PDB file of C-alpha atoms in Angstrom:
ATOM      1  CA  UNK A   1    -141.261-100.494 -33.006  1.00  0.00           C
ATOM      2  CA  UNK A   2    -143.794-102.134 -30.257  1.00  0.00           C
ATOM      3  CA  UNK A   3    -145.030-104.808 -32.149  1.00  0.00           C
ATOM      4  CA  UNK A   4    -144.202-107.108 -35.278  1.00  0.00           C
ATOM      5  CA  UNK A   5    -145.889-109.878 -37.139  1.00  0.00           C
ATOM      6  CA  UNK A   6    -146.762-113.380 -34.930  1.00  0.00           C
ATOM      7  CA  UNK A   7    -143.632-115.908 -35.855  1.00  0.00           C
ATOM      8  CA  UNK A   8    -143.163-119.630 -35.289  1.00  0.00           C
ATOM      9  CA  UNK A   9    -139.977-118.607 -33.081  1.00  0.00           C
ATOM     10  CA  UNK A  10    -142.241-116.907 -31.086  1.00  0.00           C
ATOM     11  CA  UNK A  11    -143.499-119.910 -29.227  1.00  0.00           C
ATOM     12  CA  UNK A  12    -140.935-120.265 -26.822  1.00  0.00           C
ATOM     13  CA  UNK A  13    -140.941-116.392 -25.416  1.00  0.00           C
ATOM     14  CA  UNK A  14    -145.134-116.637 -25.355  1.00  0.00           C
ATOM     15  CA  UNK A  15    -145.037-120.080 -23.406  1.00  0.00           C
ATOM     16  CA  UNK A  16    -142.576-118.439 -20.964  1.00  0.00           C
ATOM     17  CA  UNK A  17    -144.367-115.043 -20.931  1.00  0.00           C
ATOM     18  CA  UNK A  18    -147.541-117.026 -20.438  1.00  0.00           C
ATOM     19  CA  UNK A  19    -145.918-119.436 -17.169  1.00  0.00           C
ATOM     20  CA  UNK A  20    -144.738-116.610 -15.298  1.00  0.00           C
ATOM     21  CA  UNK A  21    -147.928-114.728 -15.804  1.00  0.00           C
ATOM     22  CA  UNK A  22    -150.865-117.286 -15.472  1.00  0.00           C
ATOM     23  CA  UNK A  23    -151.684-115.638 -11.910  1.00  0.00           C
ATOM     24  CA  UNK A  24    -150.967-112.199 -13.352  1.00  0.00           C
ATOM     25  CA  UNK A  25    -153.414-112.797 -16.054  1.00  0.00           C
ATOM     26  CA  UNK A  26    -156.078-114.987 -14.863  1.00  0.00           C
ATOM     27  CA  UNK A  27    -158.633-112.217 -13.691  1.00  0.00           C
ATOM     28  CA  UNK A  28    -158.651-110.900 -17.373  1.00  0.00           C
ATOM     29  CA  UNK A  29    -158.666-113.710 -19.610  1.00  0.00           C
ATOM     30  CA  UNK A  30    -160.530-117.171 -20.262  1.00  0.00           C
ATOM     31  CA  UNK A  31    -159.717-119.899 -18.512  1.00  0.00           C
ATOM     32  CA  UNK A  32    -157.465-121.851 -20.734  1.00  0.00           C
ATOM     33  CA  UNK A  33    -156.525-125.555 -20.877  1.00  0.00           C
ATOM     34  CA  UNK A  34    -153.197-126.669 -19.376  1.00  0.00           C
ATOM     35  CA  UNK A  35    -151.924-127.616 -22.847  1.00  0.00           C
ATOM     36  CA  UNK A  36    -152.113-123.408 -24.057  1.00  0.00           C
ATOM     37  CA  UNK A  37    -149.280-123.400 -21.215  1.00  0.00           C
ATOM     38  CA  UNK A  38    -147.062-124.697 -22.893  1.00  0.00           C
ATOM     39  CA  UNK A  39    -144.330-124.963 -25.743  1.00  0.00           C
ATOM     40  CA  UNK A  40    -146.478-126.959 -27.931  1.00  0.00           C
ATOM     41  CA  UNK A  41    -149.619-125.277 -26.691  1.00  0.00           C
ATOM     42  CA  UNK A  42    -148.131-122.087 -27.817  1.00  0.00           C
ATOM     43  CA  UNK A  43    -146.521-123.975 -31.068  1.00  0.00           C
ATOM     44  CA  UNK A  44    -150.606-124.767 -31.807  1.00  0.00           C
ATOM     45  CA  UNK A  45    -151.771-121.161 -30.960  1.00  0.00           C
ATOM     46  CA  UNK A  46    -149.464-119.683 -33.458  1.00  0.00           C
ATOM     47  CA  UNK A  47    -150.070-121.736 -36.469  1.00  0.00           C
ATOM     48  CA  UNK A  48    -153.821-120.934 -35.552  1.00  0.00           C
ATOM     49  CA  UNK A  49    -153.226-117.539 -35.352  1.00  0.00           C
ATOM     50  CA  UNK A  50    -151.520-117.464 -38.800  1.00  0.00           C
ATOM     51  CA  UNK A  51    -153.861-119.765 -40.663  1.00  0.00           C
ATOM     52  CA  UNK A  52    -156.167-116.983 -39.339  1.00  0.00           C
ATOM     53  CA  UNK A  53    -154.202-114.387 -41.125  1.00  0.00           C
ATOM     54  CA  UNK A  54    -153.971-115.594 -44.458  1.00  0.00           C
ATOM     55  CA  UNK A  55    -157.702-116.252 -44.508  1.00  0.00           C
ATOM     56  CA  UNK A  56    -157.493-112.391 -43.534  1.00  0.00           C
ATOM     57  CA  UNK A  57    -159.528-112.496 -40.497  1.00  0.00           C
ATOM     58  CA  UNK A  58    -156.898-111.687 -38.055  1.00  0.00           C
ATOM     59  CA  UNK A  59    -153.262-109.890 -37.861  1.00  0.00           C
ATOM     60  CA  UNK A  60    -151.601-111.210 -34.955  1.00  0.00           C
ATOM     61  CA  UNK A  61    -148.539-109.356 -33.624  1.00  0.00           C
ATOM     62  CA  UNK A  62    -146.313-109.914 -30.301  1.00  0.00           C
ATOM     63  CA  UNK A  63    -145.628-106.407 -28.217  1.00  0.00           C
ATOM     64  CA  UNK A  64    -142.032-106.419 -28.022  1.00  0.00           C
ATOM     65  CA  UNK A  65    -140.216-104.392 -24.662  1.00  0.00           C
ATOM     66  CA  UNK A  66    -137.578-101.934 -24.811  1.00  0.00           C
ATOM     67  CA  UNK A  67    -134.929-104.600 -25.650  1.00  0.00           C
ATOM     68  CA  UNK A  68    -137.412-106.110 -28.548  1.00  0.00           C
ATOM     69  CA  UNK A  69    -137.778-109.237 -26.684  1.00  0.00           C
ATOM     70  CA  UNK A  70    -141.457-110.787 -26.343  1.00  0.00           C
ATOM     71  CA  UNK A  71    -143.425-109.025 -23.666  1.00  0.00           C
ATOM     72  CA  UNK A  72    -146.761-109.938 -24.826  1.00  0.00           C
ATOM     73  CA  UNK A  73    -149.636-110.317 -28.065  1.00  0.00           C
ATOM     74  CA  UNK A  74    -151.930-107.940 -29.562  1.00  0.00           C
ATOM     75  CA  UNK A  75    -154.083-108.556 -32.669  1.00  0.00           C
ATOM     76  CA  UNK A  76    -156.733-107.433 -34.349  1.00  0.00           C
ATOM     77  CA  UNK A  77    -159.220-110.377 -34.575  1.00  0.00           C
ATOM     78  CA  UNK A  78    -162.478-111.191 -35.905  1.00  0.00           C
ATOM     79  CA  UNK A  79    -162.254-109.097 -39.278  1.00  0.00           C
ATOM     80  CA  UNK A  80    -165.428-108.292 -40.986  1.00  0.00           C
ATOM     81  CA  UNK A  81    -164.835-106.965 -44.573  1.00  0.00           C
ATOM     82  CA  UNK A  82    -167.933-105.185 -46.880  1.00  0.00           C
ATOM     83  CA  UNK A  83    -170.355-102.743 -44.995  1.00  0.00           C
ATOM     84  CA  UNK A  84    -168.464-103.131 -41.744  1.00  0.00           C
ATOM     85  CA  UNK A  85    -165.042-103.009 -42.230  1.00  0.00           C
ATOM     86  CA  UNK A  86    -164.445-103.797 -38.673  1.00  0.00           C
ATOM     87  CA  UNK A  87    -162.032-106.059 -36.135  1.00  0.00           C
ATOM     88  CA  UNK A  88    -161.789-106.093 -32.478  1.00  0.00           C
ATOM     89  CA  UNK A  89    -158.409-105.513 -30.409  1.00  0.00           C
ATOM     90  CA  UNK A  90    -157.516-108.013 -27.739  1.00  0.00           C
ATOM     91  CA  UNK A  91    -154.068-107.880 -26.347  1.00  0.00           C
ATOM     92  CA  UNK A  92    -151.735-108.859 -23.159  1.00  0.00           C
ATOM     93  CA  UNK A  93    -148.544-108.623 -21.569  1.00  0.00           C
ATOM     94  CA  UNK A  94    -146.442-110.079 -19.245  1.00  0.00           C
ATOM     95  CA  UNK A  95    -146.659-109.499 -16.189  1.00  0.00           C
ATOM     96  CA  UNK A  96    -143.033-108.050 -15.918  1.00  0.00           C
ATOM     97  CA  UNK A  97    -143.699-106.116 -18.829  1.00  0.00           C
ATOM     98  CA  UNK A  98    -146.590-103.812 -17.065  1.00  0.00           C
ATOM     99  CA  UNK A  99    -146.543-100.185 -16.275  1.00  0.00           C
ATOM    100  CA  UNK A 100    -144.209 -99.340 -18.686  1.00  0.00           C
ATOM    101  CA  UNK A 101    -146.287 -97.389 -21.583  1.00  0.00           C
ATOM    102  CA  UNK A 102    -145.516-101.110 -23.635  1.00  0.00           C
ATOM    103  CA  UNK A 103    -149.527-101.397 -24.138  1.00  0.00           C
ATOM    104  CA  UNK A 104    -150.358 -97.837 -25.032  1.00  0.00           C
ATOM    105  CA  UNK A 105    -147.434 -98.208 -27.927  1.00  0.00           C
ATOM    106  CA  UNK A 106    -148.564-101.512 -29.531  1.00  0.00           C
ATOM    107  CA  UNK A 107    -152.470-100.387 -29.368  1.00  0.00           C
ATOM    108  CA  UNK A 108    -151.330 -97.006 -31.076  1.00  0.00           C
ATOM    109  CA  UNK A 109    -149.472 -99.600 -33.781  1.00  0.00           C
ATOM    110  CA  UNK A 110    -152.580-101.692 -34.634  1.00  0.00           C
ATOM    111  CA  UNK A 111    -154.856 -98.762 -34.593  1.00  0.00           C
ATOM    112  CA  UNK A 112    -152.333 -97.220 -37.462  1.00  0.00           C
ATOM    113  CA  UNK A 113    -152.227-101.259 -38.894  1.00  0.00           C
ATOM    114  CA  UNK A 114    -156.131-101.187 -38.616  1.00  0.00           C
ATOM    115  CA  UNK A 115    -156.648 -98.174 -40.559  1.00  0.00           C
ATOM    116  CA  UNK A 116    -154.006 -98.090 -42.964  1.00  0.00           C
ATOM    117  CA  UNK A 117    -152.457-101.184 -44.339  1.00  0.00           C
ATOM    118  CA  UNK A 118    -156.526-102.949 -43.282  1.00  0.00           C
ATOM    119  CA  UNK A 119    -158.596-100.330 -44.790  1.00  0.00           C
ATOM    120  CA  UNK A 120    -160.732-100.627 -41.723  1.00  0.00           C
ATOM    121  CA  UNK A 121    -163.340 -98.000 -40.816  1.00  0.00           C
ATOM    122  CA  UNK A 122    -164.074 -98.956 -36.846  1.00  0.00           C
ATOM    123  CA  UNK A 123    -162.124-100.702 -34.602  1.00  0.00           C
ATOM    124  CA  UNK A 124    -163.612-102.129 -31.139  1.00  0.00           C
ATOM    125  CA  UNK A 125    -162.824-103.385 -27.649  1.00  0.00           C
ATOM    126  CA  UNK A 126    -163.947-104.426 -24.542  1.00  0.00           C
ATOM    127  CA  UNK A 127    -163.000-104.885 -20.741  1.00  0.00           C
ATOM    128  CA  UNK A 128    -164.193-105.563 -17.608  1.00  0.00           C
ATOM    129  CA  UNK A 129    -165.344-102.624 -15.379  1.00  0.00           C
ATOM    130  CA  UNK A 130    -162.647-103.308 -13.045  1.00  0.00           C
ATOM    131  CA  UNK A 131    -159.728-103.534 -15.759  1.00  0.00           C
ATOM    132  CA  UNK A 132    -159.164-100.237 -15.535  1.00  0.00           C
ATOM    133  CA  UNK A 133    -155.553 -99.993 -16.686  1.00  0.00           C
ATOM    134  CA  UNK A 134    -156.685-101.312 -19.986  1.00  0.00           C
ATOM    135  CA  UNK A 135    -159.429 -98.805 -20.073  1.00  0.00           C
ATOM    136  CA  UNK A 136    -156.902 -95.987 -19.768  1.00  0.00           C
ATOM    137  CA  UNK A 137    -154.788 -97.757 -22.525  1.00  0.00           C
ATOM    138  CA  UNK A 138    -157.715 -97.219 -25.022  1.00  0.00           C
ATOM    139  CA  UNK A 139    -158.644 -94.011 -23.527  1.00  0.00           C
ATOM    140  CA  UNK A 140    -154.818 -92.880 -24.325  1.00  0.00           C
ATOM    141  CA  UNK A 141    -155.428 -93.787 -28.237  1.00  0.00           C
ATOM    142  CA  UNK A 142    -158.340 -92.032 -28.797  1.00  0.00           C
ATOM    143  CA  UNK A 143    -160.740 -95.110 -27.539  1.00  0.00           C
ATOM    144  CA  UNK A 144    -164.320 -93.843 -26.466  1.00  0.00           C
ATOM    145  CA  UNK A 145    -167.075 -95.426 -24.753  1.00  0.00           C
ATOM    146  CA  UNK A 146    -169.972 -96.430 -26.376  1.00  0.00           C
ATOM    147  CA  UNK A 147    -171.487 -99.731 -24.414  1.00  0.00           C
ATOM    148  CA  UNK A 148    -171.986-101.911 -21.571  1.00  0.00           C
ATOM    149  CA  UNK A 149    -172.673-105.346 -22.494  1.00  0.00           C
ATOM    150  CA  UNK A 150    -173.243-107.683 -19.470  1.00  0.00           C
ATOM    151  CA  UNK A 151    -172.338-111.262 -19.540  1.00  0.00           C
ATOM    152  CA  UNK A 152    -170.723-110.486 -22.767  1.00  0.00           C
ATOM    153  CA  UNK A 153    -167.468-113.136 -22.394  1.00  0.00           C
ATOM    154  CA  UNK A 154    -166.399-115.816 -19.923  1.00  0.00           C
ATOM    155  CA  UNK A 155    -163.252-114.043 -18.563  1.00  0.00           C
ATOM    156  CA  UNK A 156    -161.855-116.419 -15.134  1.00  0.00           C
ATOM    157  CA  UNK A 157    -164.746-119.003 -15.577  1.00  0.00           C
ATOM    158  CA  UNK A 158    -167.738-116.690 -15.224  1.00  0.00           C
ATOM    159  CA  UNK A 159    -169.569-114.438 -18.111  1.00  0.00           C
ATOM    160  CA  UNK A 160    -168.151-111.114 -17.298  1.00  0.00           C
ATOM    161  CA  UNK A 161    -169.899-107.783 -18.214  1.00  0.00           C
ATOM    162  CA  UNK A 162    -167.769-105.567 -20.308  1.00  0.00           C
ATOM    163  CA  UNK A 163    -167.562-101.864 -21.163  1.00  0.00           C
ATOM    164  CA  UNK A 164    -167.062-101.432 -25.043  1.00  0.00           C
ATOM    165  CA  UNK A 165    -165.060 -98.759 -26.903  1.00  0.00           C
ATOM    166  CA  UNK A 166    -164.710 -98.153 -30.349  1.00  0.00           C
ATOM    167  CA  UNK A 167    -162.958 -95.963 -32.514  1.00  0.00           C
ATOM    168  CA  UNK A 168    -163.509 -95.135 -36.213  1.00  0.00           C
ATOM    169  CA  UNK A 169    -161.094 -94.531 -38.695  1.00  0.00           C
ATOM    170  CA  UNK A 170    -162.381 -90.813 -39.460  1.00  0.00           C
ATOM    171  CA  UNK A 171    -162.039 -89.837 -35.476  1.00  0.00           C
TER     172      UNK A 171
END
């Protein structure tokens, strides 16, 4: 198993994953406040996480390593129900936990979340041109190309052009 369900316990392991790899990190994600640092930070981003998922817009996992000790999040987030049936996957790891195939298993986990247990029809992500180690992660699970969006999210404090993939359950 790479991944499991978000816990409360879980807050401790994220807010150390997180402080050893803020510089590891920062060229891929938003810039976050201090507080998302820490314990409590982490304490605040779970319960948000899991409010999310019992309104059913979001199933928010941890990637666990060999040992099945936190080594990261993935989730599927924004879920659209009716025509679309659709959710985007965002994930990270530590930066200890890199290299290691630890990605590649918990993408191929939420893609088999996303279209079974979800009922989804298309999930999507996106990176930035030069995060090519993620590209190969959802090249490896049957990700394609199908965009460029520039200035499509602030990623390290500027709006960053990404290349979206996709996948659809029938592929």
């Amino acid at each position: 198993m790479a991944t499991r369900l978000l816990d409360p316990g879980d807050a401790e392991a994220l807010a150390d994953a997180l402080h050893r790899s803020r510089e590891h990190l920062a060229p891929w994600e938003p810039v976050r406040p201090e507080r998302y640092f820490t314990l409590a930070g982490q304490r605040d981003a779970i319960a948000d996480s899991l409010a999310r998922h019992e309104a059913g817009t979001m199933v928010p996992h941890v990637v666990l390593d060999e040992s099945g000790a936190v080594a990261g999040r993935i989730n599927l987030n924004n879920i659209v129900r009716g025509p679309f049936q659709s959710a985007s996957v965002g994930y990270w790891l530590a930066v200890d936990a890199t290299g290691r195939g630890l990605a590649t298993a918990a993408v191929a986990e939420m893609v088999a979340i996303g279209f079974g247990a979800e009922c989804l029809h298309r999930l999507e992500a996106g990176t930035i041109p030069e995060n090519t180690r993620s590209q190969a992660v959802l090249e490896r699970n049957g990700f394609t190309r199908f965009g460029y969006a520039p200035r499509y999210l602030s990623i390290a404090g500027r709006w960053a052009d990404h290349i979206l993939f996709q996948r659809v359950a029938e592929d």
